[in-house]
Amino acid sequence: MTLKQAIVTQALPLIKPGMVVGFGGGTTVGELVRQAANLVNDITVVTPSPTTRQLATVLGYTVVSPQYCDRVDLAFDGCDQLDHHGNALKSGGGIHTDEKIIASLADEYWLLAPKQRLVDEFDTATPLVLEVLPAALALTMRAISDLGGQATLRTATNRDGFTLSDRGNLLIDCHFASYAHLGALNQELATLAGVVETSYFDQLVTNALLGDEETGKVTTLF
């Protein structure tokens, strides 16, 4: 059994018939979507991920938009880093705005990740990502610089141009020398005019299943 399969095995019993379940992106969550389709009936799915949405639809789930949900029973997602206080950093997929909406709707927000992603202090190797309205690009870049950061506008790898969110907004990767005051830094940027959302999840994580790559064991955090 792979580590991902071990994590999925622990997550499956949490899903009950009739639930509204959020599934994020990534291969571990994708495996959970596949396994749950065979074991649990009558699940309504919400997802921030186009890939997961397509998979869930093919597997026969009822998939609804988060805009029509006022509550999610539980949601599963991945992360780049997680601390011991229920905070997380996510950067890869650029779908953190929708991920955060679903996390906020969920009674329980579970992260599924390798154990080494649990940290005492966040590593600045993972950027803080902003989804930004195009009109606010210059304003946001200046604010990041004023806060001591370096901003990189994310570009597409398979086409000429910028990487855009599903809403047509820009994604800015912010690198800072220190995350010692990440909460305050995040607040400064999150309230800036034109910033839609940030990839810092401030005490939104209620639970986590963490797999140890050396032992193969899965532990529950929180």
PDB file of C-alpha atoms in Angstrom:
ATOM      1  CA  MET A   1       0.000   0.000   0.000  1.00  0.00           C
ATOM      2  CA  THR A   2       1.374   3.406  -0.980  1.00  0.00           C
ATOM      3  CA  LEU A   3       1.400   6.331   1.425  1.00  0.00           C
ATOM      4  CA  LYS A   4      -1.386   8.022  -0.526  1.00  0.00           C
ATOM      5  CA  GLN A   5      -3.502   4.883  -0.334  1.00  0.00           C
ATOM      6  CA  ALA A   6      -2.868   4.662   3.418  1.00  0.00           C
ATOM      7  CA  ILE A   7      -4.051   8.247   3.888  1.00  0.00           C
ATOM      8  CA  VAL A   8      -7.129   7.603   1.751  1.00  0.00           C
ATOM      9  CA  THR A   9      -7.952   4.478   3.777  1.00  0.00           C
ATOM     10  CA  GLN A  10      -8.022   6.622   6.925  1.00  0.00           C
ATOM     11  CA  ALA A  11     -10.111   9.339   5.278  1.00  0.00           C
ATOM     12  CA  LEU A  12     -12.808   7.151   3.740  1.00  0.00           C
ATOM     13  CA  PRO A  13     -14.729   6.317   6.980  1.00  0.00           C
ATOM     14  CA  LEU A  14     -15.269  10.044   7.570  1.00  0.00           C
ATOM     15  CA  ILE A  15     -17.547  10.265   4.517  1.00  0.00           C
ATOM     16  CA  LYS A  16     -21.163   9.291   5.191  1.00  0.00           C
ATOM     17  CA  PRO A  17     -24.170   8.918   2.864  1.00  0.00           C
ATOM     18  CA  GLY A  18     -26.074  12.139   2.258  1.00  0.00           C
ATOM     19  CA  MET A  19     -23.134  14.423   3.017  1.00  0.00           C
ATOM     20  CA  VAL A  20     -22.051  17.469   1.067  1.00  0.00           C
ATOM     21  CA  VAL A  21     -18.318  16.900   0.638  1.00  0.00           C
ATOM     22  CA  GLY A  22     -15.629  19.235  -0.628  1.00  0.00           C
ATOM     23  CA  PHE A  23     -12.798  17.683  -2.612  1.00  0.00           C
ATOM     24  CA  GLY A  24      -9.798  19.847  -3.491  1.00  0.00           C
ATOM     25  CA  GLY A  25      -7.084  19.178  -6.036  1.00  0.00           C
ATOM     26  CA  GLY A  26      -4.081  16.857  -6.126  1.00  0.00           C
ATOM     27  CA  THR A  27      -3.499  13.150  -6.567  1.00  0.00           C
ATOM     28  CA  THR A  28      -4.257  12.091  -2.990  1.00  0.00           C
ATOM     29  CA  VAL A  29      -7.652  13.788  -3.038  1.00  0.00           C
ATOM     30  CA  GLY A  30      -8.233  12.346  -6.507  1.00  0.00           C
ATOM     31  CA  GLU A  31      -7.673   8.846  -5.151  1.00  0.00           C
ATOM     32  CA  LEU A  32     -10.109   9.580  -2.323  1.00  0.00           C
ATOM     33  CA  VAL A  33     -12.723  10.675  -4.873  1.00  0.00           C
ATOM     34  CA  ARG A  34     -12.292   7.382  -6.747  1.00  0.00           C
ATOM     35  CA  GLN A  35     -12.477   5.206  -3.651  1.00  0.00           C
ATOM     36  CA  ALA A  36     -15.476   7.003  -2.159  1.00  0.00           C
ATOM     37  CA  ALA A  37     -17.438   6.529  -5.385  1.00  0.00           C
ATOM     38  CA  ASN A  38     -17.309   2.766  -4.821  1.00  0.00           C
ATOM     39  CA  LEU A  39     -18.187   2.782  -1.132  1.00  0.00           C
ATOM     40  CA  VAL A  40     -20.537   5.643  -0.253  1.00  0.00           C
ATOM     41  CA  ASN A  41     -23.806   6.558  -1.968  1.00  0.00           C
ATOM     42  CA  ASP A  42     -25.694   9.823  -2.277  1.00  0.00           C
ATOM     43  CA  ILE A  43     -22.803  12.266  -1.891  1.00  0.00           C
ATOM     44  CA  THR A  44     -23.026  15.819  -3.199  1.00  0.00           C
ATOM     45  CA  VAL A  45     -19.645  17.190  -4.233  1.00  0.00           C
ATOM     46  CA  VAL A  46     -18.298  20.732  -4.314  1.00  0.00           C
ATOM     47  CA  THR A  47     -14.808  21.352  -5.601  1.00  0.00           C
ATOM     48  CA  PRO A  48     -12.497  24.249  -6.446  1.00  0.00           C
ATOM     49  CA  SER A  49     -10.562  22.098  -8.926  1.00  0.00           C
ATOM     50  CA  PRO A  50     -11.570  21.711 -12.611  1.00  0.00           C
ATOM     51  CA  THR A  51      -9.700  18.383 -12.685  1.00  0.00           C
ATOM     52  CA  THR A  52     -11.526  17.044  -9.642  1.00  0.00           C
ATOM     53  CA  ARG A  53     -14.827  18.350 -10.996  1.00  0.00           C
ATOM     54  CA  GLN A  54     -14.363  16.406 -14.211  1.00  0.00           C
ATOM     55  CA  LEU A  55     -13.369  13.245 -12.339  1.00  0.00           C
ATOM     56  CA  ALA A  56     -16.330  13.481  -9.943  1.00  0.00           C
ATOM     57  CA  THR A  57     -18.735  14.031 -12.823  1.00  0.00           C
ATOM     58  CA  VAL A  58     -17.412  11.004 -14.724  1.00  0.00           C
ATOM     59  CA  LEU A  59     -17.750   8.873 -11.580  1.00  0.00           C
ATOM     60  CA  GLY A  60     -21.416   9.817 -11.240  1.00  0.00           C
ATOM     61  CA  TYR A  61     -21.377  12.206  -8.308  1.00  0.00           C
ATOM     62  CA  THR A  62     -23.813  15.091  -8.095  1.00  0.00           C
ATOM     63  CA  VAL A  63     -21.504  18.100  -8.443  1.00  0.00           C
ATOM     64  CA  VAL A  64     -22.722  21.568  -7.477  1.00  0.00           C
ATOM     65  CA  SER A  65     -21.139  25.003  -7.432  1.00  0.00           C
ATOM     66  CA  PRO A  66     -20.101  26.409  -4.038  1.00  0.00           C
ATOM     67  CA  GLN A  67     -22.285  29.436  -4.740  1.00  0.00           C
ATOM     68  CA  TYR A  68     -25.327  27.225  -4.149  1.00  0.00           C
ATOM     69  CA  CYS A  69     -24.067  25.766  -0.847  1.00  0.00           C
ATOM     70  CA  ASP A  70     -24.477  27.456   2.502  1.00  0.00           C
ATOM     71  CA  ARG A  71     -22.806  24.565   4.320  1.00  0.00           C
ATOM     72  CA  VAL A  72     -20.383  21.715   3.591  1.00  0.00           C
ATOM     73  CA  ASP A  73     -20.214  18.741   5.967  1.00  0.00           C
ATOM     74  CA  LEU A  74     -16.514  18.150   5.468  1.00  0.00           C
ATOM     75  CA  ALA A  75     -13.855  18.994   2.923  1.00  0.00           C
ATOM     76  CA  PHE A  76     -10.545  17.406   1.964  1.00  0.00           C
ATOM     77  CA  ASP A  77      -7.578  19.207   0.479  1.00  0.00           C
ATOM     78  CA  GLY A  78      -3.798  19.225   0.271  1.00  0.00           C
ATOM     79  CA  CYS A  79      -1.246  21.866   1.212  1.00  0.00           C
ATOM     80  CA  ASP A  80       2.355  22.932   0.767  1.00  0.00           C
ATOM     81  CA  GLN A  81       2.902  23.571   4.472  1.00  0.00           C
ATOM     82  CA  LEU A  82       0.874  23.229   7.675  1.00  0.00           C
ATOM     83  CA  ASP A  83       1.675  24.401  11.199  1.00  0.00           C
ATOM     84  CA  HIS A  84       0.496  23.200  14.612  1.00  0.00           C
ATOM     85  CA  HIS A  85      -2.090  25.988  14.947  1.00  0.00           C
ATOM     86  CA  GLY A  86      -4.307  25.100  11.979  1.00  0.00           C
ATOM     87  CA  ASN A  87      -2.667  27.497   9.545  1.00  0.00           C
ATOM     88  CA  ALA A  88      -1.618  26.433   6.068  1.00  0.00           C
ATOM     89  CA  LEU A  89       0.135  27.726   2.973  1.00  0.00           C
ATOM     90  CA  LYS A  90      -1.027  26.686  -0.480  1.00  0.00           C
ATOM     91  CA  SER A  91       0.510  27.910  -3.697  1.00  0.00           C
ATOM     92  CA  GLY A  92       0.714  25.421  -6.519  1.00  0.00           C
ATOM     93  CA  GLY A  93      -2.634  25.322  -8.255  1.00  0.00           C
ATOM     94  CA  GLY A  94      -3.645  28.965  -8.110  1.00  0.00           C
ATOM     95  CA  ILE A  95      -7.176  28.003  -7.007  1.00  0.00           C
ATOM     96  CA  HIS A  96      -6.776  29.113  -3.400  1.00  0.00           C
ATOM     97  CA  THR A  97      -9.707  31.559  -3.521  1.00  0.00           C
ATOM     98  CA  ASP A  98     -12.205  28.787  -4.206  1.00  0.00           C
ATOM     99  CA  GLU A  99     -10.373  26.450  -1.842  1.00  0.00           C
ATOM    100  CA  LYS A 100     -10.733  29.016   0.922  1.00  0.00           C
ATOM    101  CA  ILE A 101     -14.437  29.512   0.203  1.00  0.00           C
ATOM    102  CA  ILE A 102     -15.071  25.783   0.567  1.00  0.00           C
ATOM    103  CA  ALA A 103     -12.862  25.584   3.666  1.00  0.00           C
ATOM    104  CA  SER A 104     -14.900  28.385   5.241  1.00  0.00           C
ATOM    105  CA  LEU A 105     -18.163  26.612   4.400  1.00  0.00           C
ATOM    106  CA  ALA A 106     -17.005  23.284   5.841  1.00  0.00           C
ATOM    107  CA  ASP A 107     -17.818  22.069   9.336  1.00  0.00           C
ATOM    108  CA  GLU A 108     -14.561  20.094   9.130  1.00  0.00           C
ATOM    109  CA  TYR A 109     -11.656  20.979   6.848  1.00  0.00           C
ATOM    110  CA  TRP A 110      -9.193  18.086   6.561  1.00  0.00           C
ATOM    111  CA  LEU A 111      -5.762  18.343   4.980  1.00  0.00           C
ATOM    112  CA  LEU A 112      -4.208  15.185   3.529  1.00  0.00           C
ATOM    113  CA  ALA A 113      -0.436  15.444   3.253  1.00  0.00           C
ATOM    114  CA  PRO A 114       2.955  13.859   3.928  1.00  0.00           C
ATOM    115  CA  LYS A 115       4.103  14.365   7.510  1.00  0.00           C
ATOM    116  CA  GLN A 116       7.116  16.448   6.492  1.00  0.00           C
ATOM    117  CA  ARG A 117       4.784  19.247   5.429  1.00  0.00           C
ATOM    118  CA  LEU A 118       3.962  19.840   9.088  1.00  0.00           C
ATOM    119  CA  VAL A 119       6.295  22.610  10.259  1.00  0.00           C
ATOM    120  CA  ASP A 120       7.018  24.582  13.404  1.00  0.00           C
ATOM    121  CA  GLU A 121       7.645  27.701  11.286  1.00  0.00           C
ATOM    122  CA  PHE A 122       6.701  28.262   7.668  1.00  0.00           C
ATOM    123  CA  ASP A 123       9.531  27.958   5.158  1.00  0.00           C
ATOM    124  CA  THR A 124       9.836  30.959   2.854  1.00  0.00           C
ATOM    125  CA  ALA A 125      10.614  28.598  -0.037  1.00  0.00           C
ATOM    126  CA  THR A 126       6.822  28.402  -0.438  1.00  0.00           C
ATOM    127  CA  PRO A 127       5.577  31.751  -1.766  1.00  0.00           C
ATOM    128  CA  LEU A 128       2.537  33.594  -0.518  1.00  0.00           C
ATOM    129  CA  VAL A 129       0.286  33.754  -3.579  1.00  0.00           C
ATOM    130  CA  LEU A 130      -2.184  36.519  -4.333  1.00  0.00           C
ATOM    131  CA  GLU A 131      -5.081  36.445  -6.763  1.00  0.00           C
ATOM    132  CA  VAL A 132      -5.282  40.030  -8.012  1.00  0.00           C
ATOM    133  CA  LEU A 133      -7.585  42.023 -10.266  1.00  0.00           C
ATOM    134  CA  PRO A 134      -5.638  43.128 -13.367  1.00  0.00           C
ATOM    135  CA  ALA A 135      -6.323  46.802 -12.624  1.00  0.00           C
ATOM    136  CA  ALA A 136      -4.602  46.425  -9.247  1.00  0.00           C
ATOM    137  CA  LEU A 137      -1.365  44.910 -10.577  1.00  0.00           C
ATOM    138  CA  ALA A 138       0.883  47.962 -10.186  1.00  0.00           C
ATOM    139  CA  LEU A 139      -0.615  48.849  -6.803  1.00  0.00           C
ATOM    140  CA  THR A 140      -0.080  45.325  -5.498  1.00  0.00           C
ATOM    141  CA  MET A 141       3.465  45.022  -6.812  1.00  0.00           C
ATOM    142  CA  ARG A 142       4.379  48.311  -5.110  1.00  0.00           C
ATOM    143  CA  ALA A 143       2.806  47.221  -1.822  1.00  0.00           C
ATOM    144  CA  ILE A 144       4.714  43.933  -1.837  1.00  0.00           C
ATOM    145  CA  SER A 145       7.973  45.807  -2.423  1.00  0.00           C
ATOM    146  CA  ASP A 146       7.160  48.275   0.376  1.00  0.00           C
ATOM    147  CA  LEU A 147       6.669  45.303   2.725  1.00  0.00           C
ATOM    148  CA  GLY A 148      10.112  43.979   1.843  1.00  0.00           C
ATOM    149  CA  GLY A 149       9.037  41.281  -0.560  1.00  0.00           C
ATOM    150  CA  GLN A 150       9.837  40.283  -4.114  1.00  0.00           C
ATOM    151  CA  ALA A 151       6.877  39.775  -6.420  1.00  0.00           C
ATOM    152  CA  THR A 152       6.769  37.543  -9.480  1.00  0.00           C
ATOM    153  CA  LEU A 153       3.830  37.612 -11.854  1.00  0.00           C
ATOM    154  CA  ARG A 154       3.080  33.992 -12.685  1.00  0.00           C
ATOM    155  CA  THR A 155       3.458  33.183 -16.388  1.00  0.00           C
ATOM    156  CA  ALA A 156       2.004  30.296 -18.352  1.00  0.00           C
ATOM    157  CA  THR A 157       4.318  27.404 -19.196  1.00  0.00           C
ATOM    158  CA  ASN A 158       2.539  26.235 -22.336  1.00  0.00           C
ATOM    159  CA  ARG A 159       1.511  29.523 -23.912  1.00  0.00           C
ATOM    160  CA  ASP A 160       2.731  33.076 -24.293  1.00  0.00           C
ATOM    161  CA  GLY A 161       1.276  35.172 -21.516  1.00  0.00           C
ATOM    162  CA  PHE A 162       0.287  35.141 -17.875  1.00  0.00           C
ATOM    163  CA  THR A 163      -1.304  32.414 -15.806  1.00  0.00           C
ATOM    164  CA  LEU A 164      -4.857  33.499 -15.018  1.00  0.00           C
ATOM    165  CA  SER A 165      -7.278  32.269 -12.399  1.00  0.00           C
ATOM    166  CA  ASP A 166     -10.647  30.868 -13.443  1.00  0.00           C
ATOM    167  CA  ARG A 167     -12.000  34.402 -12.973  1.00  0.00           C
ATOM    168  CA  GLY A 168      -9.427  35.891 -15.335  1.00  0.00           C
ATOM    169  CA  ASN A 169      -7.379  37.411 -12.544  1.00  0.00           C
ATOM    170  CA  LEU A 170      -3.597  37.514 -12.179  1.00  0.00           C
ATOM    171  CA  LEU A 171      -1.555  35.356  -9.810  1.00  0.00           C
ATOM    172  CA  ILE A 172       1.399  36.910  -8.004  1.00  0.00           C
ATOM    173  CA  ASP A 173       3.970  34.825  -6.137  1.00  0.00           C
ATOM    174  CA  CYS A 174       5.363  36.793  -3.193  1.00  0.00           C
ATOM    175  CA  HIS A 175       8.732  35.879  -1.684  1.00  0.00           C
ATOM    176  CA  PHE A 176       9.801  37.275   1.677  1.00  0.00           C
ATOM    177  CA  ALA A 177      13.009  36.845   3.645  1.00  0.00           C
ATOM    178  CA  SER A 178      11.045  35.840   6.748  1.00  0.00           C
ATOM    179  CA  TYR A 179       7.595  34.530   7.667  1.00  0.00           C
ATOM    180  CA  ALA A 180       8.043  35.411  11.343  1.00  0.00           C
ATOM    181  CA  HIS A 181       4.964  37.650  11.193  1.00  0.00           C
ATOM    182  CA  LEU A 182       3.128  35.935   8.360  1.00  0.00           C
ATOM    183  CA  GLY A 183      -0.324  36.526   9.846  1.00  0.00           C
ATOM    184  CA  ALA A 184       0.167  40.285   9.975  1.00  0.00           C
ATOM    185  CA  LEU A 185       1.842  40.318   6.569  1.00  0.00           C
ATOM    186  CA  ASN A 186      -1.027  38.364   5.096  1.00  0.00           C
ATOM    187  CA  GLN A 187      -3.546  40.766   6.606  1.00  0.00           C
ATOM    188  CA  GLU A 188      -1.763  43.757   5.049  1.00  0.00           C
ATOM    189  CA  LEU A 189      -1.941  42.215   1.589  1.00  0.00           C
ATOM    190  CA  ALA A 190      -5.390  40.647   1.912  1.00  0.00           C
ATOM    191  CA  THR A 191      -6.983  44.029   2.635  1.00  0.00           C
ATOM    192  CA  LEU A 192      -5.252  45.783  -0.248  1.00  0.00           C
ATOM    193  CA  ALA A 193      -7.669  47.113  -2.876  1.00  0.00           C
ATOM    194  CA  GLY A 194      -7.858  44.687  -5.783  1.00  0.00           C
ATOM    195  CA  VAL A 195      -6.501  41.628  -3.976  1.00  0.00           C
ATOM    196  CA  VAL A 196      -9.153  38.924  -4.225  1.00  0.00           C
ATOM    197  CA  GLU A 197      -7.540  36.372  -1.886  1.00  0.00           C
ATOM    198  CA  THR A 198      -4.258  35.059  -0.521  1.00  0.00           C
ATOM    199  CA  SER A 199      -2.960  31.508  -0.255  1.00  0.00           C
ATOM    200  CA  TYR A 200      -2.481  31.706   3.534  1.00  0.00           C
ATOM    201  CA  PHE A 201      -5.225  29.818   5.379  1.00  0.00           C
ATOM    202  CA  ASP A 202      -5.516  31.448   8.782  1.00  0.00           C
ATOM    203  CA  GLN A 203      -6.720  28.848  11.338  1.00  0.00           C
ATOM    204  CA  LEU A 204      -9.104  27.262   8.837  1.00  0.00           C
ATOM    205  CA  VAL A 205      -7.712  23.743   9.193  1.00  0.00           C
ATOM    206  CA  THR A 206      -9.691  21.694  11.706  1.00  0.00           C
ATOM    207  CA  ASN A 207      -8.002  18.314  11.131  1.00  0.00           C
ATOM    208  CA  ALA A 208      -5.206  16.693   9.147  1.00  0.00           C
ATOM    209  CA  LEU A 209      -4.164  13.193   8.134  1.00  0.00           C
ATOM    210  CA  LEU A 210      -0.397  13.058   7.816  1.00  0.00           C
ATOM    211  CA  GLY A 211       1.477  10.145   6.291  1.00  0.00           C
ATOM    212  CA  ASP A 212       5.015   9.238   7.339  1.00  0.00           C
ATOM    213  CA  GLU A 213       7.005   8.245   4.260  1.00  0.00           C
ATOM    214  CA  GLU A 214       9.546   6.292   6.341  1.00  0.00           C
ATOM    215  CA  THR A 215       7.144   4.174   8.395  1.00  0.00           C
ATOM    216  CA  GLY A 216       4.035   4.274   6.210  1.00  0.00           C
ATOM    217  CA  LYS A 217       1.945   5.195   9.243  1.00  0.00           C
ATOM    218  CA  VAL A 218      -0.801   7.816   9.142  1.00  0.00           C
ATOM    219  CA  THR A 219      -1.475  10.077  12.115  1.00  0.00           C
ATOM    220  CA  THR A 220      -4.325  12.451  12.844  1.00  0.00           C
ATOM    221  CA  LEU A 221      -3.515  16.018  13.817  1.00  0.00           C
ATOM    222  CA  PHE A 222      -5.919  18.210  15.852  1.00  0.00           C
TER     223      PHE A 222
END
